[in-house]
PDB file of C-alpha atoms in Angstrom:
ATOM      1  CA  ALA A   1      80.741  91.389  99.066  1.00  0.00           C
ATOM      2  CA  PRO A   2      83.195  94.345  99.146  1.00  0.00           C
ATOM      3  CA  PHE A   3      84.643  93.326  95.766  1.00  0.00           C
ATOM      4  CA  CYS A   4      81.131  93.676  94.321  1.00  0.00           C
ATOM      5  CA  GLY A   5      80.776  97.167  95.777  1.00  0.00           C
ATOM      6  CA  VAL A   6      78.566  96.086  98.646  1.00  0.00           C
ATOM      7  CA  PRO A   7      79.319  97.621 102.052  1.00  0.00           C
ATOM      8  CA  VAL A   8      79.786  95.269 104.976  1.00  0.00           C
ATOM      9  CA  LEU A   9      77.994  95.217 108.312  1.00  0.00           C
ATOM     10  CA  ALA A  10      80.325  93.335 110.631  1.00  0.00           C
ATOM     11  CA  HIS A  11      80.465  92.479 114.311  1.00  0.00           C
ATOM     12  CA  HIS A  12      83.268  94.300 116.141  1.00  0.00           C
ATOM     13  CA  VAL A  13      85.242  91.119 116.965  1.00  0.00           C
ATOM     14  CA  CYS A  14      87.784  88.923 115.174  1.00  0.00           C
ATOM     15  CA  GLY A  15      89.778  91.758 113.621  1.00  0.00           C
ATOM     16  CA  ASN A  16      86.910  93.202 111.595  1.00  0.00           C
ATOM     17  CA  ALA A  17      87.671  96.729 112.828  1.00  0.00           C
ATOM     18  CA  GLU A  18      91.214  96.390 111.497  1.00  0.00           C
ATOM     19  CA  MET A  19      89.969  95.440 108.029  1.00  0.00           C
ATOM     20  CA  ILE A  20      86.912  97.682 107.725  1.00  0.00           C
ATOM     21  CA  SER A  21      87.084 101.408 108.381  1.00  0.00           C
ATOM     22  CA  ASN A  22      83.807 102.095 110.161  1.00  0.00           C
ATOM     23  CA  GLY A  23      81.688 104.410 108.036  1.00  0.00           C
ATOM     24  CA  GLN A  24      84.015 104.075 105.054  1.00  0.00           C
ATOM     25  CA  GLU A  25      83.901 100.561 103.559  1.00  0.00           C
ATOM     26  CA  GLY A  26      81.073  99.462 105.805  1.00  0.00           C
ATOM     27  CA  LEU A  27      79.942  99.433 109.378  1.00  0.00           C
ATOM     28  CA  VAL A  28      81.493  97.753 112.394  1.00  0.00           C
ATOM     29  CA  ALA A  29      79.144  97.493 115.345  1.00  0.00           C
ATOM     30  CA  ASP A  30      78.097  95.415 118.307  1.00  0.00           C
ATOM     31  CA  LEU A  31      75.823  92.816 116.709  1.00  0.00           C
ATOM     32  CA  GLY A  32      75.634  90.627 119.791  1.00  0.00           C
ATOM     33  CA  SER A  33      71.868  90.308 119.747  1.00  0.00           C
ATOM     34  CA  ILE A  34      69.017  90.210 117.245  1.00  0.00           C
ATOM     35  CA  GLU A  35      67.850  93.600 118.495  1.00  0.00           C
ATOM     36  CA  LYS A  36      71.265  95.182 117.961  1.00  0.00           C
ATOM     37  CA  LEU A  37      71.565  93.660 114.487  1.00  0.00           C
ATOM     38  CA  ARG A  38      68.096  94.911 113.574  1.00  0.00           C
ATOM     39  CA  ALA A  39      68.873  98.421 114.849  1.00  0.00           C
ATOM     40  CA  GLU A  40      72.117  98.578 112.848  1.00  0.00           C
ATOM     41  CA  LEU A  41      70.402  97.321 109.694  1.00  0.00           C
ATOM     42  CA  GLU A  42      67.601  99.855 110.058  1.00  0.00           C
ATOM     43  CA  LYS A  43      70.119 102.646 110.589  1.00  0.00           C
ATOM     44  CA  ALA A  44      72.139 101.592 107.539  1.00  0.00           C
ATOM     45  CA  LEU A  45      69.097 101.207 105.281  1.00  0.00           C
ATOM     46  CA  ALA A  46      67.824 104.659 106.290  1.00  0.00           C
ATOM     47  CA  ASP A  47      70.643 106.324 104.310  1.00  0.00           C
ATOM     48  CA  PRO A  48      70.918 104.827 100.783  1.00  0.00           C
ATOM     49  CA  GLY A  49      73.415 107.506  99.743  1.00  0.00           C
ATOM     50  CA  LYS A  50      75.767 106.523 102.545  1.00  0.00           C
ATOM     51  CA  LEU A  51      75.406 102.853 101.577  1.00  0.00           C
ATOM     52  CA  ALA A  52      76.330 103.688  97.973  1.00  0.00           C
ATOM     53  CA  PHE A  53      79.361 105.670  99.162  1.00  0.00           C
ATOM     54  CA  MET A  54      80.519 102.830 101.417  1.00  0.00           C
ATOM     55  CA  GLY A  55      80.027 100.338  98.577  1.00  0.00           C
ATOM     56  CA  LEU A  56      82.310 102.357  96.296  1.00  0.00           C
ATOM     57  CA  LYS A  57      84.913 102.708  99.038  1.00  0.00           C
ATOM     58  CA  ALA A  58      84.742  98.977  99.782  1.00  0.00           C
ATOM     59  CA  ARG A  59      85.409  98.103  96.145  1.00  0.00           C
ATOM     60  CA  GLU A  60      88.254 100.623  95.901  1.00  0.00           C
ATOM     61  CA  LYS A  61      89.932  99.168  98.979  1.00  0.00           C
ATOM     62  CA  VAL A  62      89.591  95.561  97.837  1.00  0.00           C
ATOM     63  CA  VAL A  63      90.883  96.323  94.331  1.00  0.00           C
ATOM     64  CA  ALA A  64      93.818  98.338  95.704  1.00  0.00           C
ATOM     65  CA  ARG A  65      94.856  95.804  98.337  1.00  0.00           C
ATOM     66  CA  PHE A  66      93.744  92.421  97.095  1.00  0.00           C
ATOM     67  CA  SER A  67      93.823  92.458  93.300  1.00  0.00           C
ATOM     68  CA  LEU A  68      96.500  90.321  91.697  1.00  0.00           C
ATOM     69  CA  ALA A  69      98.461  93.411  90.661  1.00  0.00           C
ATOM     70  CA  GLY A  70      98.121  94.951  94.136  1.00  0.00           C
ATOM     71  CA  MET A  71      99.262  91.782  95.888  1.00  0.00           C
ATOM     72  CA  ALA A  72     102.195  91.375  93.483  1.00  0.00           C
ATOM     73  CA  ALA A  73     103.260  94.969  94.156  1.00  0.00           C
ATOM     74  CA  SER A  74     103.022  94.415  97.918  1.00  0.00           C
ATOM     75  CA  TYR A  75     105.119  91.253  97.720  1.00  0.00           C
ATOM     76  CA  GLY A  76     107.650  93.028  95.504  1.00  0.00           C
ATOM     77  CA  LYS A  77     107.948  95.852  98.025  1.00  0.00           C
ATOM     78  CA  LEU A  78     108.331  93.404 100.908  1.00  0.00           C
ATOM     79  CA  TYR A  79     111.040  91.399  99.113  1.00  0.00           C
ATOM     80  CA  SER A  80     112.911  94.586  98.195  1.00  0.00           C
ATOM     81  CA  GLU A  81     112.849  95.714 101.827  1.00  0.00           C
ATOM     82  CA  LEU A  82     114.075  92.323 103.019  1.00  0.00           C
ATOM     83  CA  LEU A  83     116.966  92.354 100.549  1.00  0.00           C
ATOM     84  CA  GLN A  84     118.205  95.791 101.613  1.00  0.00           C
ATOM     85  CA  PRO A  85     121.285  95.827 103.817  1.00  0.00           C
ATOM     86  CA  ASP A  86     120.307  96.702 107.364  1.00  0.00           C
ATOM     87  CA  GLY A  87     123.209  99.056 107.847  1.00  0.00           C
ATOM     88  CA  ASN A  88     125.110  96.820 110.307  1.00  0.00           C
TER      89      ASN A  88
END
């Protein structure tokens, strides 16, 4: 969904908070019950402008980090760092 510019509503477990900046690319919340999920959805849907903003940010993050060019650049940087003498 983030690649399509759709913000994410994710439960706060399983590393979601490390991947999604709460209020930026989407929302990370306690969704441990139907009531909590409903409350978070209602809160999110009450601000369409914020949803649009988070959708744009989600797409920007995915394109920057997970596009083919972005991944190739990250691997290139990692390999360059690994090939550098460690100074010993």
